[in-house]
XYZ file of C-alpha atoms in Angstrom:
575
model
C 157.175 101.789 9.537
C 157.686 98.266 10.899
C 161.299 97.180 11.498
C 162.925 94.564 9.292
C 163.802 92.158 12.115
C 160.774 91.133 14.182
C 162.254 88.794 16.805
C 165.408 88.195 18.801
C 167.314 85.240 17.346
C 168.539 82.703 19.873
C 170.856 79.895 18.807
C 169.795 76.591 20.322
C 172.379 75.494 22.879
C 175.146 73.189 21.681
C 177.464 73.513 24.675
C 176.933 70.004 26.010
C 179.757 67.503 25.403
C 177.249 65.208 23.707
C 177.160 67.611 20.760
C 180.826 67.057 19.877
C 181.682 65.958 16.366
C 182.658 62.412 17.406
C 179.265 61.780 19.027
C 177.421 63.243 16.045
C 179.426 61.130 13.587
C 178.851 58.000 15.670
C 175.078 58.535 15.705
C 175.083 59.258 11.978
C 176.949 56.032 11.189
C 174.840 53.916 13.557
C 171.472 55.087 12.271
C 172.338 56.055 8.698
C 171.374 59.695 9.007
C 173.397 62.792 8.036
C 175.361 64.691 10.728
C 173.048 67.710 10.289
C 170.042 65.636 11.387
C 171.991 63.953 14.211
C 173.004 67.325 15.620
C 169.474 68.735 15.490
C 167.933 65.666 17.123
C 170.497 65.807 19.915
C 169.592 69.452 20.463
C 165.901 68.494 20.562
C 166.661 66.082 23.399
C 165.906 62.839 21.569
C 166.912 59.959 23.834
C 165.989 56.894 21.793
C 167.114 57.392 18.199
C 165.852 53.933 17.316
C 162.272 54.730 18.395
C 162.377 58.225 16.905
C 163.592 57.074 13.495
C 161.537 53.864 13.435
C 158.328 54.711 15.347
C 156.470 51.461 14.788
C 153.185 50.855 16.574
C 154.746 47.829 18.255
C 156.813 50.306 20.305
C 153.754 51.681 22.104
C 153.764 51.082 25.852
C 151.739 48.323 27.465
C 148.350 49.953 28.190
C 148.138 48.121 31.511
C 150.981 50.260 32.836
C 148.366 53.005 33.202
C 146.704 53.236 36.587
C 143.080 52.091 36.455
C 143.406 50.193 33.159
C 142.682 46.738 34.622
C 139.552 48.042 36.373
C 138.347 49.932 33.278
C 138.787 46.942 30.969
C 137.129 44.566 33.416
C 134.108 46.872 33.840
C 133.650 47.168 30.076
C 133.914 43.368 29.755
C 131.044 43.102 32.232
C 129.040 45.571 30.157
C 129.700 43.418 27.086
C 128.682 40.141 28.732
C 125.587 41.727 30.255
C 124.656 43.704 27.135
C 124.410 46.848 29.221
C 123.573 50.283 27.932
C 126.672 52.514 27.810
C 126.927 56.280 27.385
C 130.146 57.834 26.061
C 130.380 61.482 27.114
C 132.959 63.665 25.344
C 134.110 67.229 24.930
C 133.070 69.491 22.050
C 136.550 70.116 20.596
C 138.405 67.934 18.077
C 140.108 65.928 20.813
C 136.767 65.169 22.458
C 135.010 64.467 19.165
C 137.697 62.049 17.960
C 137.822 60.398 21.415
C 134.059 59.906 21.397
C 134.101 58.570 17.838
C 136.733 55.874 18.369
C 135.195 54.659 21.628
C 131.638 54.484 20.258
C 132.839 52.774 17.071
C 134.911 50.227 19.001
C 132.303 49.372 21.643
C 129.705 48.746 18.960
C 132.150 46.638 16.955
C 132.891 44.351 19.912
C 129.184 43.842 20.508
C 127.965 46.471 22.995
C 125.111 47.422 20.692
C 123.447 49.789 23.158
C 126.294 52.298 23.026
C 125.133 55.902 22.774
C 126.989 59.191 23.107
C 126.570 62.782 24.163
C 128.618 65.841 23.274
C 127.614 68.876 25.365
C 126.447 72.042 23.695
C 129.126 74.656 24.368
C 126.557 77.391 24.935
C 123.721 75.567 26.657
C 125.669 73.001 28.690
C 129.202 74.368 28.986
C 132.305 72.257 29.458
C 132.479 69.003 31.353
C 130.255 66.451 33.031
C 127.117 67.833 34.671
C 124.522 66.331 36.982
C 121.971 66.583 34.147
C 123.997 63.976 32.237
C 123.819 61.665 35.251
C 120.052 62.210 35.415
C 119.785 61.384 31.712
C 121.668 58.121 32.278
C 119.320 57.156 35.105
C 116.215 57.943 33.041
C 117.531 56.048 29.997
C 118.654 52.960 31.936
C 122.322 53.568 31.206
C 124.418 51.521 33.649
C 127.924 52.624 32.574
C 129.055 56.168 31.802
C 132.487 56.676 30.199
C 133.922 60.178 29.911
C 136.521 61.022 27.279
C 138.710 64.137 27.268
C 136.948 65.378 30.403
C 135.858 64.329 33.875
C 139.059 64.526 35.911
C 137.668 67.403 38.006
C 134.062 66.106 38.133
C 134.231 64.830 41.716
C 130.721 65.883 42.776
C 129.113 64.607 39.575
C 130.736 61.170 39.928
C 129.671 61.016 43.579
C 126.122 61.786 42.439
C 126.320 59.015 39.827
C 127.518 56.584 42.477
C 124.582 57.476 44.699
C 122.223 56.489 41.887
C 123.982 53.190 41.209
C 125.577 54.384 37.962
C 129.160 53.256 37.312
C 131.590 55.785 35.818
C 134.903 55.369 34.026
C 136.830 58.622 33.607
C 139.353 58.939 30.775
C 141.046 62.320 30.577
C 144.409 64.018 30.100
C 143.847 67.416 31.690
C 145.618 68.582 34.833
C 144.416 66.923 38.022
C 143.285 68.797 41.099
C 143.872 67.581 44.640
C 140.757 65.381 44.675
C 140.241 62.615 42.096
C 136.698 61.506 41.174
C 135.638 58.275 42.981
C 134.949 56.426 39.730
C 135.187 52.700 39.030
C 138.359 53.577 37.125
C 140.200 56.800 36.316
C 142.571 56.781 33.347
C 144.797 59.833 33.283
C 148.603 59.539 33.108
C 148.861 62.856 34.954
C 147.479 61.378 38.170
C 150.149 61.860 40.837
C 150.416 58.113 41.536
C 150.157 56.895 37.933
C 153.380 55.255 36.794
C 152.590 55.356 33.076
C 155.851 56.323 31.309
C 154.355 58.870 28.881
C 152.475 61.801 30.406
C 151.677 63.856 27.291
C 148.848 61.906 25.662
C 145.888 63.771 24.222
C 142.429 62.793 25.403
C 142.069 60.672 22.275
C 145.410 59.062 23.125
C 144.112 57.974 26.537
C 140.947 56.605 24.905
C 143.120 54.782 22.366
C 145.111 53.135 25.175
C 141.833 51.917 26.704
C 140.862 50.368 23.370
C 144.321 48.848 23.064
C 143.849 47.268 26.504
C 140.469 45.876 25.464
C 141.923 44.577 22.189
C 144.558 42.573 24.050
C 142.154 41.309 26.710
C 139.584 40.176 24.140
C 142.310 38.618 21.928
C 141.387 40.765 18.936
C 143.584 41.424 15.906
C 145.840 44.251 17.109
C 147.138 45.111 13.609
C 143.558 45.548 12.361
C 142.735 47.631 15.427
C 145.606 50.017 14.715
C 144.657 50.264 11.048
C 141.051 51.187 11.865
C 141.724 53.778 14.550
C 145.175 55.365 14.355
C 144.140 57.793 11.588
C 141.429 59.345 13.777
C 143.768 59.342 16.787
C 146.386 61.305 14.834
C 143.817 63.993 13.957
C 142.802 64.502 17.603
C 146.400 64.522 18.834
C 147.537 67.100 16.274
C 144.466 69.274 16.806
C 145.072 69.402 20.573
C 148.668 70.561 19.938
C 150.260 67.765 21.929
C 154.064 67.317 21.949
C 154.987 65.126 18.985
C 157.404 62.980 20.933
C 157.187 59.519 22.466
C 153.875 57.753 21.929
C 152.325 60.800 20.296
C 154.989 60.698 17.581
C 154.374 56.976 17.047
C 150.598 57.439 16.714
C 150.773 60.579 14.576
C 153.493 59.257 12.261
C 151.516 56.083 11.593
C 148.204 57.925 11.582
C 149.272 60.355 8.873
C 150.438 57.454 6.712
C 147.100 55.736 7.313
C 145.170 58.869 6.369
C 146.504 58.699 2.815
C 144.465 55.544 2.204
C 141.974 55.735 5.056
C 138.918 53.516 5.025
C 136.966 56.095 7.030
C 134.401 57.747 4.715
C 134.227 60.841 6.932
C 137.950 61.517 6.831
C 138.013 60.939 3.059
C 135.182 63.415 2.534
C 136.713 65.998 4.842
C 140.107 65.802 3.119
C 138.377 66.303 -0.217
C 136.453 69.295 1.130
C 139.633 70.826 2.578
C 141.668 70.209 -0.580
C 144.227 68.052 1.249
C 146.870 66.512 -0.990
C 146.799 62.831 -0.025
C 150.207 62.319 -1.643
C 151.816 64.163 1.267
C 149.648 64.577 4.348
C 151.412 66.564 7.052
C 150.585 67.923 10.477
C 149.783 71.202 8.699
C 147.231 69.402 6.514
C 145.443 68.274 9.661
C 146.030 71.374 11.797
C 144.919 73.888 9.176
C 142.695 71.764 6.949
C 140.812 69.100 8.880
C 140.840 70.247 12.507
C 139.233 73.701 12.008
C 136.324 72.144 10.142
C 135.668 69.560 12.851
C 136.132 72.195 15.539
C 133.675 74.508 13.804
C 130.814 72.209 14.761
C 131.485 72.610 18.479
C 132.197 76.313 18.198
C 129.270 77.370 16.049
C 126.654 74.651 15.737
C 125.903 71.118 16.889
C 129.141 69.364 17.953
C 127.566 65.993 17.174
C 128.141 66.807 13.502
C 131.806 65.979 13.955
C 131.030 62.584 15.494
C 128.432 61.892 12.806
C 131.072 62.616 10.175
C 133.642 60.235 11.688
C 131.053 57.499 12.254
C 129.499 57.837 8.772
C 129.347 54.476 7.002
C 128.644 55.684 3.474
C 130.331 58.221 1.230
C 127.001 59.943 0.640
C 126.403 60.661 4.339
C 130.058 61.581 4.871
C 130.072 64.098 2.009
C 126.890 65.705 3.324
C 128.399 66.131 6.804
C 131.732 67.382 5.421
C 129.959 69.994 3.311
C 127.974 71.199 6.331
C 131.159 71.495 8.400
C 132.913 73.417 5.639
C 130.081 75.964 5.490
C 130.060 76.369 9.278
C 133.820 76.879 9.215
C 133.531 79.718 6.686
C 131.006 81.406 8.962
C 133.395 80.901 11.892
C 136.227 82.599 10.001
C 134.131 85.732 9.396
C 133.123 86.038 13.072
C 136.697 85.369 14.189
C 138.008 88.252 12.087
C 135.392 90.603 13.507
C 136.279 89.745 17.130
C 139.994 90.000 16.381
C 139.625 93.513 14.974
C 137.557 94.598 18.000
C 140.135 93.158 20.416
C 143.014 94.892 18.627
C 141.090 98.156 18.801
C 140.734 97.739 22.581
C 144.519 97.451 22.845
C 145.365 100.324 20.515
C 146.787 103.633 21.692
C 150.018 104.272 23.570
C 148.224 105.274 26.764
C 145.945 102.244 26.786
C 146.060 100.668 30.252
C 144.919 97.249 29.080
C 147.771 96.970 26.582
C 150.286 97.557 29.376
C 149.015 94.645 31.472
C 151.135 91.510 31.748
C 148.055 89.371 31.036
C 145.683 90.812 28.450
C 142.154 90.309 29.792
C 139.528 91.679 27.402
C 135.772 91.359 27.634
C 132.759 92.411 25.606
C 129.063 91.675 25.533
C 128.067 89.370 22.709
C 131.435 88.003 21.700
C 130.919 84.484 20.375
C 132.112 82.249 23.219
C 132.965 79.486 20.775
C 135.392 81.692 18.847
C 137.189 83.688 21.532
C 139.779 80.952 22.161
C 141.062 81.158 18.582
C 141.254 84.947 18.788
C 143.021 84.783 22.174
C 145.658 82.624 20.499
C 146.163 85.225 17.779
C 146.422 88.044 20.316
C 149.001 86.038 22.290
C 151.026 85.512 19.118
C 150.864 89.192 18.219
C 151.811 90.656 21.617
C 153.695 87.674 23.093
C 151.609 87.993 26.255
C 149.082 85.669 27.896
C 145.607 86.622 26.716
C 142.146 85.836 28.070
C 139.066 86.912 26.128
C 135.748 86.917 27.962
C 132.293 86.908 26.434
C 130.030 88.831 28.820
C 126.514 87.481 28.994
C 124.208 88.230 31.920
C 125.422 87.359 35.409
C 127.959 84.750 34.248
C 130.578 85.202 31.544
C 132.710 82.650 29.737
C 136.374 83.105 28.937
C 139.090 81.358 27.002
C 142.804 81.942 27.433
C 146.142 81.209 25.805
C 149.562 81.646 27.341
C 153.251 81.979 26.551
C 156.026 79.602 27.541
C 157.109 80.314 31.097
C 153.629 81.210 32.354
C 151.486 78.277 33.462
C 147.948 79.468 32.819
C 146.321 76.619 34.747
C 148.366 77.469 37.851
C 147.586 81.167 37.416
C 143.847 80.428 37.286
C 144.196 78.177 40.323
C 145.668 81.162 42.179
C 142.636 83.215 41.121
C 140.145 80.474 41.932
C 138.247 82.614 44.442
C 137.379 85.024 41.622
C 136.150 82.295 39.268
C 133.086 80.077 39.159
C 134.968 77.280 37.416
C 138.021 76.734 35.238
C 140.109 73.991 33.645
C 142.755 73.332 31.044
C 146.488 73.139 30.481
C 149.661 75.139 30.966
C 149.177 77.022 27.691
C 145.394 76.955 27.192
C 142.409 77.101 29.535
C 138.745 77.957 29.808
C 136.869 79.659 32.619
C 133.544 80.956 33.858
C 133.474 84.132 35.902
C 130.731 86.250 37.446
C 130.374 89.286 35.185
C 130.758 91.717 38.079
C 134.029 89.950 39.060
C 135.798 90.381 35.712
C 137.712 93.475 36.789
C 138.722 91.883 40.095
C 139.888 88.785 38.208
C 141.886 90.955 35.780
C 143.630 92.666 38.669
C 144.381 89.458 40.551
C 145.816 87.504 37.623
C 147.973 90.486 36.665
C 149.255 90.779 40.227
C 150.172 87.091 40.016
C 151.853 87.615 36.634
C 153.944 90.502 37.968
C 155.591 88.044 40.371
C 156.120 85.295 37.790
C 157.003 87.149 34.585
C 159.813 89.526 33.696
C 160.360 91.818 30.713
C 162.540 89.135 29.151
C 159.543 86.777 29.055
C 157.643 89.211 26.817
C 160.450 89.620 24.277
C 159.538 87.549 21.210
C 162.327 85.150 20.345
C 163.054 82.830 17.464
C 165.116 79.748 18.208
C 167.650 78.968 15.487
C 168.858 75.367 15.290
C 172.008 75.705 13.227
C 173.697 77.463 10.322
C 172.990 76.223 6.805
C 174.750 77.775 3.782
C 172.323 78.281 0.914
C 174.373 75.976 -1.289
C 172.778 73.176 0.775
C 169.261 74.595 0.483
C 168.278 71.917 -2.003
C 166.031 68.886 -2.376
C 168.764 66.559 -1.165
C 168.760 68.328 2.221
C 164.950 68.432 2.278
C 164.811 64.684 1.767
C 167.380 64.051 4.504
C 165.393 66.205 6.936
C 162.197 64.278 6.141
C 163.160 61.526 8.624
C 162.300 64.063 11.343
C 158.674 64.381 10.249
C 155.995 64.783 11.446
C 156.853 68.201 12.814
C 155.038 69.743 15.746
C 155.448 70.813 19.354
C 158.766 69.587 20.850
C 159.805 68.424 17.378
C 159.674 71.606 15.302
C 160.580 72.028 11.673
C 164.293 73.025 11.921
C 165.083 76.726 11.702
C 168.305 77.593 9.881
C 170.491 80.694 9.698
C 172.482 82.081 6.788
C 174.208 85.469 6.800
C 175.615 87.984 4.345
C 173.377 87.138 1.387
C 173.100 89.641 -1.452
C 169.609 90.679 -2.529
C 169.385 90.371 -6.318
C 165.627 90.686 -6.682
C 162.664 91.962 -4.633
C 159.082 91.062 -5.583
C 155.668 90.698 -3.983
C 152.908 88.164 -4.581
C 149.158 87.988 -4.018
C 148.633 91.729 -4.453
C 151.467 92.666 -2.130
C 150.634 90.260 0.694
C 153.656 87.955 0.323
C 157.360 88.597 -0.315
C 159.621 86.850 -2.831
C 163.357 87.485 -2.803
C 166.169 86.377 -5.069
C 169.320 85.908 -2.982
C 172.936 85.042 -3.750
C 175.981 84.064 -1.722
C 178.248 84.749 -4.695
C 178.287 81.147 -5.831
C 174.639 80.105 -5.980
C 171.370 81.969 -6.394
C 168.237 80.932 -4.488
C 164.652 82.077 -4.144
C 163.095 82.773 -0.745
C 159.438 83.315 0.109
C 158.087 85.237 3.085
C 154.380 84.676 3.647
C 152.584 87.778 4.979
C 155.874 89.712 4.646
C 154.958 91.745 1.594
C 155.198 94.970 3.604
C 158.977 94.460 3.852
C 159.475 94.874 0.106
C 159.768 98.669 0.433
C 162.532 98.269 3.030
C 164.770 96.188 0.761
C 166.744 97.123 -2.317
C 168.802 95.198 -4.836
C 172.418 94.841 -3.597
C 171.405 94.960 0.092
C 173.140 92.379 2.266
C 170.864 90.509 4.636
C 170.908 87.693 7.196
C 167.971 85.292 7.156
C 166.460 82.587 9.342
C 164.300 80.073 7.533
C 162.676 76.685 7.164
C 163.534 74.502 4.197
C 160.714 72.628 2.511
C 159.733 71.067 -0.788
C 157.272 72.891 -3.010
C 155.469 71.351 -5.975
C 154.473 73.832 -8.675
C 153.046 72.708 -11.988
C 154.285 69.221 -11.368
C 157.860 70.270 -10.606
C 159.246 69.644 -7.125
C 161.692 72.235 -5.820
C 163.335 73.174 -2.554
C 161.859 76.333 -1.074
C 163.314 78.678 1.517
C 160.509 79.856 3.810
C 161.590 83.035 5.552
C 160.947 83.289 9.277
C 162.740 86.600 9.845
C 165.547 88.725 8.386
C 167.828 91.644 9.145
C 170.355 93.818 7.364
C 173.852 92.347 7.692
C 176.121 94.271 10.030
């Protein structure tokens, strides 16, 4: 029987002098926010309360602070004046698809009519710029190649392009290696000598800054530019799980507001297909509604479908593309569940060696290489260990990995580079190609690395609690006060609250036992709490039990009535 409490609860630190009541009250009075919100934002490390609370697009940084921006803008101006043929080359995930879409749309709007694009096929072409793309450019008289959300490690390919007289602009946000491609311009705030103040842009964010630079240089209407593009930029940024701080917060906050009345037929059709409530579009609406459908194209079918959707000019075309993506996504869900069950089976059994590894490296012939990344994420969540799933196929196999905080997956793969054909990615997510007969050697080497960089404490699942909140304050008034913190996401999470010693006055399940619904009382007020996927805990609880809970507080609309809702994150019997 599973225990009641699933994770160790850790109270977010409030030891710093800046958390004292005088500071909190001063911030509250200055910015007109309640002390509860001031305290949480201080704990989150917010430095500029003015920018956080009023994230207007005018507060975005000057794009020309980014290394390479002047050269990139000038080269595109030459392409415009010379009516050159331009190829935009993107990645097959949502970040790459949104990056490609905004750049193609913009270049055509400013008059570069011969703008074409390519999105590589995940299975046939693999990730990143290849020499075949350079050959295509040469054969099709393309004189300028612009990469989006890729290219920062494509040194040899850019050298090859240079040798053929093809100019390349690289825009990317992935980690840089020691050698930077010798392109006409490289836009990536993570370059060691780039002084751009914000380093956490998504690929679509970097592309957006390029368009912002062009807008200013060409004296275009900047307000109209933001209106036409920030909605798509917000989708790519959320989908790539970027920290929702700084410029990302500004773009996503404004982008979500723009989505509610977007002029983009593709986004309208996709929101309709996903059942998104346009009255309140959140990061969850995008992350769980829109992004998986766009991603499905690159994972299962032709990734150009996503670009075609976002570039659709009529509702009829947009609805056709959105319907296709929805069907592909349903197919993806079925395959994902099958792989997940097979992976769990590989890790089952107390004596299973694989389950005892610090990094879970699993491989199988025939696993869908477009789906394994999603499953790796689920395995990481379940076991709180880094996980890499590998689809074995002939002499070369493709893998996708997810990590836990405290274990930089990109650095770990760099350490194992001699066992890999290629790799790339971030601290928490990466992709790789490995010779099939080297999989076991790779598993051993990355686990040896992990043994030196991880301890048992790193594997213990924890839940960070922001502050205590008596249930008497679990109401719509508090929900509305917390709304100034939205949109929630990485580095700006939905606050987690604690309340102890509550009496259980009712235990129920919903959706055929899948979900849990509790009636709780502190002696003065009675509240209802919902635990999604916690239905199995109903048999562990009885009326009159005393429990401690950690929870999110949100608004729920049911049959037209808006109520505050306690969303359970974890619970335990009171001591």
